[in-house]
mmCIF file of C-alpha atoms in Angstrom:
data_model
loop_
_atom_site.group_PDB
_atom_site.id
_atom_site.type_symbol
_atom_site.label_atom_id
_atom_site.label_comp_id
_atom_site.label_asym_id
_atom_site.label_seq_id
_atom_site.Cartn_x
_atom_site.Cartn_y
_atom_site.Cartn_z
ATOM 1 C CA MET A 801 -181.704 -43.949 -61.154
ATOM 2 C CA VAL A 802 -184.439 -44.148 -63.789
ATOM 3 C CA LEU A 803 -187.425 -41.871 -63.316
ATOM 4 C CA SER A 804 -190.072 -44.509 -64.378
ATOM 5 C CA TYR A 805 -188.706 -46.862 -61.694
ATOM 6 C CA PHE A 806 -188.815 -44.186 -59.068
ATOM 7 C CA LEU A 807 -192.487 -43.296 -59.931
ATOM 8 C CA LEU A 808 -193.386 -47.049 -59.794
ATOM 9 C CA PHE A 809 -191.880 -47.544 -56.393
ATOM 10 C CA LEU A 810 -193.372 -44.258 -55.242
ATOM 11 C CA LEU A 811 -196.817 -45.492 -56.415
ATOM 12 C CA ALA A 812 -196.371 -48.728 -54.373
ATOM 13 C CA SER A 813 -195.291 -46.639 -51.377
ATOM 14 C CA ALA A 814 -198.314 -44.314 -51.893
ATOM 15 C CA ALA A 815 -200.588 -47.308 -51.307
ATOM 16 C CA ALA A 816 -198.739 -47.959 -47.929
ATOM 17 C CA ALA A 817 -198.878 -44.300 -47.054
ATOM 18 C CA ALA A 818 -202.602 -44.070 -47.749
ATOM 19 C CA THR A 819 -203.238 -46.443 -44.849
ATOM 20 C CA GLY A 820 -201.869 -43.777 -42.548
ATOM 21 C CA VAL A 821 -204.354 -41.193 -43.965
ATOM 22 C CA ILE A 822 -207.338 -43.568 -43.790
ATOM 23 C CA PHE A 823 -206.664 -45.170 -40.415
ATOM 24 C CA ARG A 824 -205.798 -42.305 -38.124
ATOM 25 C CA PRO A 825 -204.618 -42.652 -34.509
ATOM 26 C CA GLY A 826 -207.674 -40.841 -33.112
ATOM 27 C CA ARG A 827 -209.164 -41.158 -29.636
ATOM 28 C CA TRP A 828 -208.332 -44.860 -29.238
ATOM 29 C CA TYR A 829 -204.650 -44.159 -29.625
ATOM 30 C CA GLU A 830 -204.699 -41.104 -27.434
ATOM 31 C CA ASP A 831 -206.201 -43.177 -24.640
ATOM 32 C CA LEU A 832 -203.601 -45.930 -24.788
ATOM 33 C CA ARG A 833 -200.859 -46.169 -22.206
ATOM 34 C CA LYS A 834 -197.714 -45.236 -24.057
ATOM 35 C CA PRO A 835 -193.943 -45.369 -23.206
ATOM 36 C CA GLY A 836 -191.955 -42.246 -22.520
ATOM 37 C CA PHE A 837 -190.048 -42.590 -25.818
ATOM 38 C CA THR A 838 -193.203 -42.209 -27.875
ATOM 39 C CA PRO A 839 -192.621 -39.533 -30.547
ATOM 40 C CA PRO A 840 -195.233 -36.686 -30.776
ATOM 41 C CA ASN A 841 -197.852 -37.348 -33.401
ATOM 42 C CA TRP A 842 -196.439 -34.909 -35.929
ATOM 43 C CA VAL A 843 -193.181 -36.809 -36.217
ATOM 44 C CA PHE A 844 -194.852 -39.861 -37.796
ATOM 45 C CA PRO A 845 -195.982 -38.400 -41.108
ATOM 46 C CA VAL A 846 -192.665 -36.375 -41.478
ATOM 47 C CA ALA A 847 -190.622 -39.622 -40.873
ATOM 48 C CA TRP A 848 -192.711 -41.743 -43.193
ATOM 49 C CA THR A 849 -192.689 -39.205 -45.971
ATOM 50 C CA TYR A 850 -188.869 -39.082 -45.862
ATOM 51 C CA LEU A 851 -188.620 -42.843 -45.610
ATOM 52 C CA TYR A 852 -191.033 -43.647 -48.438
ATOM 53 C CA LEU A 853 -189.224 -41.121 -50.722
ATOM 54 C CA SER A 854 -185.691 -42.300 -49.895
ATOM 55 C CA VAL A 855 -186.421 -45.980 -50.188
ATOM 56 C CA ALA A 856 -188.215 -45.517 -53.510
ATOM 57 C CA TYR A 857 -185.171 -43.560 -54.693
ATOM 58 C CA ALA A 858 -182.841 -46.361 -53.452
ATOM 59 C CA ALA A 859 -184.862 -48.996 -55.183
ATOM 60 C CA ALA A 860 -184.880 -46.974 -58.392
ATOM 61 C CA ARG A 861 -181.030 -46.787 -58.225
ATOM 62 C CA VAL A 862 -180.845 -50.565 -57.782
ATOM 63 C CA ALA A 863 -183.553 -51.662 -60.285
ATOM 64 C CA PRO A 864 -181.675 -51.040 -63.577
ATOM 65 C CA LEU A 865 -178.568 -52.968 -62.365
ATOM 66 C CA GLU A 866 -177.941 -56.504 -63.404
ATOM 67 C CA GLY A 867 -178.959 -59.112 -60.828
ATOM 68 C CA SER A 868 -181.290 -56.787 -58.849
ATOM 69 C CA GLN A 869 -184.294 -59.239 -59.038
ATOM 70 C CA VAL A 870 -183.961 -60.539 -55.523
ATOM 71 C CA ALA A 871 -183.699 -57.039 -54.172
ATOM 72 C CA LEU A 872 -186.862 -56.069 -55.994
ATOM 73 C CA ALA A 873 -188.750 -59.143 -54.765
ATOM 74 C CA LEU A 874 -187.821 -58.123 -51.250
ATOM 75 C CA PHE A 875 -189.064 -54.646 -51.994
ATOM 76 C CA ALA A 876 -192.412 -56.150 -52.868
ATOM 77 C CA VAL A 877 -192.449 -58.141 -49.598
ATOM 78 C CA GLN A 878 -191.743 -55.199 -47.454
ATOM 79 C CA ILE A 879 -194.125 -52.744 -49.141
ATOM 80 C CA ALA A 880 -197.026 -55.288 -48.759
ATOM 81 C CA LEU A 881 -196.197 -55.885 -45.113
ATOM 82 C CA ASN A 882 -195.845 -52.093 -44.568
ATOM 83 C CA THR A 883 -199.293 -51.560 -46.128
ATOM 84 C CA LEU A 884 -200.730 -54.301 -43.860
ATOM 85 C CA TRP A 885 -199.387 -52.938 -40.581
ATOM 86 C CA THR A 886 -201.401 -49.723 -40.166
ATOM 87 C CA PRO A 887 -204.827 -51.330 -40.762
ATOM 88 C CA VAL A 888 -203.927 -54.101 -38.378
ATOM 89 C CA PHE A 889 -202.823 -51.714 -35.561
ATOM 90 C CA PHE A 890 -204.985 -48.597 -36.078
ATOM 91 C CA GLY A 891 -207.887 -50.173 -37.983
ATOM 92 C CA ALA A 892 -208.430 -53.519 -36.303
ATOM 93 C CA HIS A 893 -206.676 -52.523 -32.992
ATOM 94 C CA ARG A 894 -204.897 -55.906 -33.053
ATOM 95 C CA LEU A 895 -201.759 -55.022 -31.060
ATOM 96 C CA GLY A 896 -200.199 -58.552 -30.862
ATOM 97 C CA LEU A 897 -200.826 -59.183 -34.544
ATOM 98 C CA GLY A 898 -199.332 -55.849 -35.364
ATOM 99 C CA MET A 899 -196.212 -56.871 -33.489
ATOM 100 C CA GLY A 900 -195.958 -60.031 -35.644
ATOM 101 C CA VAL A 901 -196.324 -57.999 -38.792
ATOM 102 C CA LEU A 902 -193.634 -55.570 -37.632
ATOM 103 C CA VAL A 903 -191.104 -58.354 -36.902
ATOM 104 C CA LEU A 904 -191.647 -59.788 -40.426
ATOM 105 C CA LEU A 905 -191.415 -56.307 -41.876
ATOM 106 C CA TRP A 906 -188.182 -55.638 -40.011
ATOM 107 C CA LEU A 907 -186.685 -58.858 -41.369
ATOM 108 C CA ALA A 908 -187.771 -58.139 -44.934
ATOM 109 C CA VAL A 909 -186.291 -54.600 -44.788
ATOM 110 C CA ALA A 910 -183.085 -55.914 -43.311
ATOM 111 C CA ALA A 911 -182.817 -58.463 -46.114
ATOM 112 C CA MET A 912 -183.652 -55.829 -48.745
ATOM 113 C CA GLY A 913 -181.060 -53.503 -47.302
ATOM 114 C CA ALA A 914 -178.419 -56.189 -47.506
ATOM 115 C CA ALA A 915 -179.392 -56.914 -51.168
ATOM 116 C CA PHE A 916 -179.309 -53.221 -52.048
ATOM 117 C CA LEU A 917 -175.863 -52.803 -50.264
ATOM 118 C CA ARG A 918 -174.360 -55.500 -52.504
ATOM 119 C CA LEU A 919 -175.557 -53.813 -55.701
ATOM 120 C CA ASP A 920 -175.131 -50.187 -54.757
ATOM 121 C CA PRO A 921 -173.688 -48.930 -51.386
ATOM 122 C CA ILE A 922 -175.633 -45.655 -51.477
ATOM 123 C CA ALA A 923 -178.934 -47.465 -51.956
ATOM 124 C CA GLY A 924 -178.007 -49.833 -49.086
ATOM 125 C CA LEU A 925 -177.237 -46.994 -46.753
ATOM 126 C CA LEU A 926 -180.467 -45.284 -47.646
ATOM 127 C CA VAL A 927 -182.324 -48.266 -46.151
ATOM 128 C CA LEU A 928 -180.608 -47.812 -42.750
ATOM 129 C CA PRO A 929 -182.965 -44.991 -41.416
ATOM 130 C CA TYR A 930 -185.917 -47.163 -42.392
ATOM 131 C CA LEU A 931 -184.524 -50.010 -40.285
ATOM 132 C CA VAL A 932 -183.836 -47.717 -37.353
ATOM 133 C CA TRP A 933 -187.362 -46.262 -37.560
ATOM 134 C CA LEU A 934 -188.861 -49.760 -37.640
ATOM 135 C CA SER A 935 -186.853 -50.677 -34.573
ATOM 136 C CA LEU A 936 -188.398 -47.695 -32.761
ATOM 137 C CA ALA A 937 -191.824 -48.637 -34.143
ATOM 138 C CA ALA A 938 -191.373 -52.225 -32.890
ATOM 139 C CA ALA A 939 -190.325 -51.107 -29.462
ATOM 140 C CA LEU A 940 -193.385 -48.825 -29.306
ATOM 141 C CA ASN A 941 -195.677 -51.501 -30.636
ATOM 142 C CA TRP A 942 -194.314 -53.932 -28.086
ATOM 143 C CA ARG A 943 -194.701 -51.655 -25.088
ATOM 144 C CA VAL A 944 -198.164 -50.517 -26.111
ATOM 145 C CA TRP A 945 -199.183 -54.148 -26.534
ATOM 146 C CA ARG A 946 -197.728 -55.153 -23.147
ATOM 147 C CA ASP A 947 -199.110 -52.179 -21.283
ATOM 148 C CA ASN A 948 -202.690 -52.240 -22.638
ATOM 149 C CA ARG A 949 -203.743 -55.809 -22.177
ATOM 150 C CA ILE A 950 -207.433 -55.746 -21.763
ATOM 151 C CA MET B 1252 -189.040 -71.016 -61.706
ATOM 152 C CA VAL B 1253 -186.828 -70.648 -58.721
ATOM 153 C CA LEU B 1254 -188.372 -71.803 -55.320
ATOM 154 C CA SER B 1255 -186.890 -68.931 -53.289
ATOM 155 C CA TYR B 1256 -188.516 -66.382 -55.673
ATOM 156 C CA PHE B 1257 -191.816 -68.198 -55.382
ATOM 157 C CA LEU B 1258 -191.685 -68.113 -51.535
ATOM 158 C CA LEU B 1259 -190.814 -64.346 -51.555
ATOM 159 C CA PHE B 1260 -193.810 -63.521 -53.825
ATOM 160 C CA LEU B 1261 -195.974 -65.869 -51.785
ATOM 161 C CA LEU B 1262 -194.922 -64.010 -48.612
ATOM 162 C CA ALA B 1263 -195.897 -60.660 -50.152
ATOM 163 C CA SER B 1264 -199.184 -62.212 -51.246
ATOM 164 C CA ALA B 1265 -199.735 -63.572 -47.722
ATOM 165 C CA ALA B 1266 -199.694 -60.030 -46.423
ATOM 166 C CA ALA B 1267 -202.451 -59.101 -48.877
ATOM 167 C CA ALA B 1268 -204.364 -62.326 -48.021
ATOM 168 C CA ALA B 1269 -204.104 -61.559 -44.307
ATOM 169 C CA THR B 1270 -206.305 -58.462 -44.821
ATOM 170 C CA GLY B 1271 -209.149 -60.796 -45.892
ATOM 171 C CA VAL B 1272 -208.895 -62.791 -42.638
ATOM 172 C CA ILE B 1273 -208.591 -59.697 -40.391
ATOM 173 C CA PHE B 1274 -211.343 -57.575 -42.095
ATOM 174 C CA ARG B 1275 -214.185 -59.993 -42.545
ATOM 175 C CA PRO B 1276 -217.389 -59.071 -44.505
ATOM 176 C CA GLY B 1277 -219.545 -59.567 -41.425
ATOM 177 C CA ARG B 1278 -222.952 -57.981 -40.654
ATOM 178 C CA TRP B 1279 -222.197 -54.676 -42.391
ATOM 179 C CA TYR B 1280 -221.601 -56.468 -45.767
ATOM 180 C CA GLU B 1281 -224.618 -58.752 -45.269
ATOM 181 C CA ASP B 1282 -226.877 -55.701 -44.989
ATOM 182 C CA LEU B 1283 -225.575 -53.953 -48.100
ATOM 183 C CA ARG B 1284 -227.696 -53.893 -51.247
ATOM 184 C CA LYS B 1285 -225.791 -56.155 -53.684
ATOM 185 C CA PRO B 1286 -226.249 -56.833 -57.406
ATOM 186 C CA GLY B 1287 -227.523 -60.221 -58.706
ATOM 187 C CA PHE B 1288 -224.088 -61.243 -59.960
ATOM 188 C CA THR B 1289 -222.569 -61.078 -56.473
ATOM 189 C CA PRO B 1290 -220.773 -64.436 -55.899
ATOM 190 C CA PRO B 1291 -221.656 -66.352 -52.709
ATOM 191 C CA ASN B 1292 -219.154 -65.623 -49.834
ATOM 192 C CA TRP B 1293 -217.311 -68.977 -50.085
ATOM 193 C CA VAL B 1294 -216.136 -68.146 -53.646
ATOM 194 C CA PHE B 1295 -213.997 -65.269 -52.519
ATOM 195 C CA PRO B 1296 -211.337 -67.076 -50.444
ATOM 196 C CA VAL B 1297 -211.204 -69.929 -53.023
ATOM 197 C CA ALA B 1298 -210.655 -67.507 -55.926
ATOM 198 C CA TRP B 1299 -208.038 -65.465 -54.024
ATOM 199 C CA THR B 1300 -206.038 -68.498 -52.928
ATOM 200 C CA TYR B 1301 -205.894 -69.646 -56.556
ATOM 201 C CA LEU B 1302 -204.986 -66.203 -57.747
ATOM 202 C CA TYR B 1303 -202.250 -65.474 -55.166
ATOM 203 C CA LEU B 1304 -200.662 -68.844 -55.755
ATOM 204 C CA SER B 1305 -200.740 -68.683 -59.579
ATOM 205 C CA VAL B 1306 -199.457 -65.040 -59.772
ATOM 206 C CA ALA B 1307 -196.673 -65.770 -57.272
ATOM 207 C CA TYR B 1308 -195.689 -68.701 -59.552
ATOM 208 C CA ALA B 1309 -195.917 -66.510 -62.649
ATOM 209 C CA ALA B 1310 -193.717 -63.860 -61.002
ATOM 210 C CA ALA B 1311 -191.189 -66.589 -59.927
ATOM 211 C CA ARG B 1312 -191.009 -67.752 -63.598
ATOM 212 C CA VAL B 1313 -190.309 -64.246 -64.765
ATOM 213 C CA ALA B 1314 -187.976 -63.068 -61.993
ATOM 214 C CA PRO B 1315 -184.755 -64.977 -63.012
ATOM 215 C CA LEU B 1316 -185.075 -63.743 -66.660
ATOM 216 C CA GLU B 1317 -182.929 -60.927 -67.908
ATOM 217 C CA GLY B 1318 -184.793 -57.579 -68.053
ATOM 218 C CA SER B 1319 -187.488 -58.643 -65.586
ATOM 219 C CA GLN B 1320 -187.087 -55.559 -63.392
ATOM 220 C CA VAL B 1321 -189.961 -53.470 -64.714
ATOM 221 C CA ALA B 1322 -192.207 -56.589 -64.308
ATOM 222 C CA LEU B 1323 -191.134 -57.020 -60.677
ATOM 223 C CA ALA B 1324 -191.592 -53.288 -59.960
ATOM 224 C CA LEU B 1325 -195.203 -53.683 -61.203
ATOM 225 C CA PHE B 1326 -195.649 -56.728 -59.016
ATOM 226 C CA ALA B 1327 -194.710 -54.594 -56.060
ATOM 227 C CA VAL B 1328 -197.204 -51.875 -57.049
ATOM 228 C CA GLN B 1329 -200.090 -54.279 -57.444
ATOM 229 C CA ILE B 1330 -199.434 -56.247 -54.249
ATOM 230 C CA ALA B 1331 -199.377 -52.997 -52.195
ATOM 231 C CA LEU B 1332 -202.596 -51.837 -53.822
ATOM 232 C CA ASN B 1333 -204.129 -55.318 -53.324
ATOM 233 C CA THR B 1334 -203.189 -55.126 -49.642
ATOM 234 C CA LEU B 1335 -204.777 -51.681 -49.392
ATOM 235 C CA TRP B 1336 -208.151 -52.594 -50.886
ATOM 236 C CA THR B 1337 -209.630 -54.816 -48.208
ATOM 237 C CA PRO B 1338 -208.979 -52.516 -45.179
ATOM 238 C CA VAL B 1339 -210.396 -49.564 -47.184
ATOM 239 C CA PHE B 1340 -213.590 -51.459 -48.201
ATOM 240 C CA PHE B 1341 -214.264 -53.843 -45.360
ATOM 241 C CA GLY B 1342 -212.366 -52.038 -42.591
ATOM 242 C CA ALA B 1343 -213.043 -48.377 -43.200
ATOM 243 C CA HIS B 1344 -216.273 -48.970 -45.251
ATOM 244 C CA ARG B 1345 -214.981 -46.374 -47.752
ATOM 245 C CA LEU B 1346 -216.815 -47.603 -50.871
ATOM 246 C CA GLY B 1347 -215.814 -44.765 -53.203
ATOM 247 C CA LEU B 1348 -212.212 -44.856 -52.150
ATOM 248 C CA GLY B 1349 -212.229 -48.628 -52.600
ATOM 249 C CA MET B 1350 -213.420 -48.074 -56.141
ATOM 250 C CA GLY B 1351 -210.360 -45.748 -56.738
ATOM 251 C CA VAL B 1352 -207.991 -48.291 -55.363
ATOM 252 C CA LEU B 1353 -209.465 -50.952 -57.568
ATOM 253 C CA VAL B 1354 -209.100 -48.937 -60.743
ATOM 254 C CA LEU B 1355 -205.432 -48.383 -59.918
ATOM 255 C CA LEU B 1356 -205.003 -52.022 -59.081
ATOM 256 C CA TRP B 1357 -206.645 -53.150 -62.323
ATOM 257 C CA LEU B 1358 -204.272 -50.878 -64.320
ATOM 258 C CA ALA B 1359 -201.196 -52.043 -62.394
ATOM 259 C CA VAL B 1360 -202.138 -55.702 -62.918
ATOM 260 C CA ALA B 1361 -202.772 -55.126 -66.664
ATOM 261 C CA ALA B 1362 -199.419 -53.547 -66.954
ATOM 262 C CA MET B 1363 -197.794 -56.356 -65.013
ATOM 263 C CA GLY B 1364 -199.511 -58.941 -67.220
ATOM 264 C CA ALA B 1365 -198.234 -57.247 -70.365
ATOM 265 C CA ALA B 1366 -194.662 -57.136 -68.885
ATOM 266 C CA PHE B 1367 -194.915 -60.858 -67.937
ATOM 267 C CA LEU B 1368 -196.250 -61.755 -71.420
ATOM 268 C CA ARG B 1369 -193.203 -60.195 -73.119
ATOM 269 C CA LEU B 1370 -190.803 -62.202 -70.942
ATOM 270 C CA ASP B 1371 -192.686 -65.519 -70.639
ATOM 271 C CA PRO B 1372 -196.106 -66.176 -72.385
ATOM 272 C CA ILE B 1373 -197.190 -68.696 -69.720
ATOM 273 C CA ALA B 1374 -196.598 -66.208 -66.951
ATOM 274 C CA GLY B 1375 -198.543 -63.581 -68.901
ATOM 275 C CA LEU B 1376 -201.484 -65.949 -69.416
ATOM 276 C CA LEU B 1377 -201.515 -66.815 -65.683
ATOM 277 C CA VAL B 1378 -202.240 -63.112 -64.892
ATOM 278 C CA LEU B 1379 -205.413 -63.139 -67.057
ATOM 279 C CA PRO B 1380 -207.733 -64.786 -64.460
ATOM 280 C CA TYR B 1381 -206.562 -62.142 -61.941
ATOM 281 C CA LEU B 1382 -207.500 -59.411 -64.370
ATOM 282 C CA VAL B 1383 -210.874 -61.049 -65.041
ATOM 283 C CA TRP B 1384 -211.563 -61.424 -61.294
ATOM 284 C CA LEU B 1385 -210.569 -57.823 -60.661
ATOM 285 C CA SER B 1386 -213.034 -56.715 -63.368
ATOM 286 C CA LEU B 1387 -215.809 -58.550 -61.524
ATOM 287 C CA ALA B 1388 -214.683 -57.142 -58.195
ATOM 288 C CA ALA B 1389 -214.667 -53.612 -59.746
ATOM 289 C CA ALA B 1390 -218.201 -54.095 -61.105
ATOM 290 C CA LEU B 1391 -219.303 -55.338 -57.709
ATOM 291 C CA ASN B 1392 -217.633 -52.474 -55.813
ATOM 292 C CA TRP B 1393 -219.196 -49.965 -58.273
ATOM 293 C CA ARG B 1394 -222.651 -51.318 -57.841
ATOM 294 C CA VAL B 1395 -222.429 -51.532 -54.088
ATOM 295 C CA TRP B 1396 -221.100 -47.994 -54.010
ATOM 296 C CA ARG B 1397 -223.861 -46.754 -56.279
ATOM 297 C CA ASP B 1398 -226.711 -48.590 -54.523
ATOM 298 C CA ASN B 1399 -225.729 -47.799 -50.941
ATOM 299 C CA ARG B 1400 -225.303 -44.055 -50.863
ATOM 300 C CA ILE B 1401 -226.297 -42.976 -47.360
#
């Protein structure tokens, strides 16, 4: 792991994280019909902080290795899609479009995790919680979309 | 240039481009006091389409080269910041925060351009119009921020 890589990936992740600070759940989210497995609000920033840090660390482990270019291109894809999701869902209140973004994000993260795994098993395993969390987020987005058709 | 790299960088750019479709200028932007050098509205999607395509192509030229990892990490940073700017400005109407994002974006693109230039001069030159456009965008964001204090 090289520190300068870690800081670069952390900066990219900070752009994604900033969306969560700017577009807060607020009254609109409170009033949505939500499924029973919805985590309490405080869980989200805690989970995302851990995920952004651990995936930036995983990418920094992978970056200096020979042949890591595809893995890094996939990192770029997922961090752009991640940055997109919050404004679409919490900013524009576009639940269906948010679902589409989440599906693409899930696929990009799965591909990134596979690419990491081939280069460095620890980096690959560090992507797993991200994929699990996105699966939960997708289930939540899906139910909120289905149960709040206007 | 490898096609699969081009498509990956284009997908990341599509996430950034989507913000421009979801968060439109609309009435709020029309009513802002804007400087005389503000381009007409139709220029923006044309300029961005060219820039996203050409920078994705530049990144795809660079990606297969040995030692391109720092350049690709910088691509990830700039595409995340690029995806962040539109929702901050046109979604949340946070003009000052948008200015901060643009400054970081400009620096990330300048660093990416320098990294591209070292690996492949054509790829480096392809980043120049992006930097020029961001300079115009920053001047515009600055003036709109200054002239529309509420």
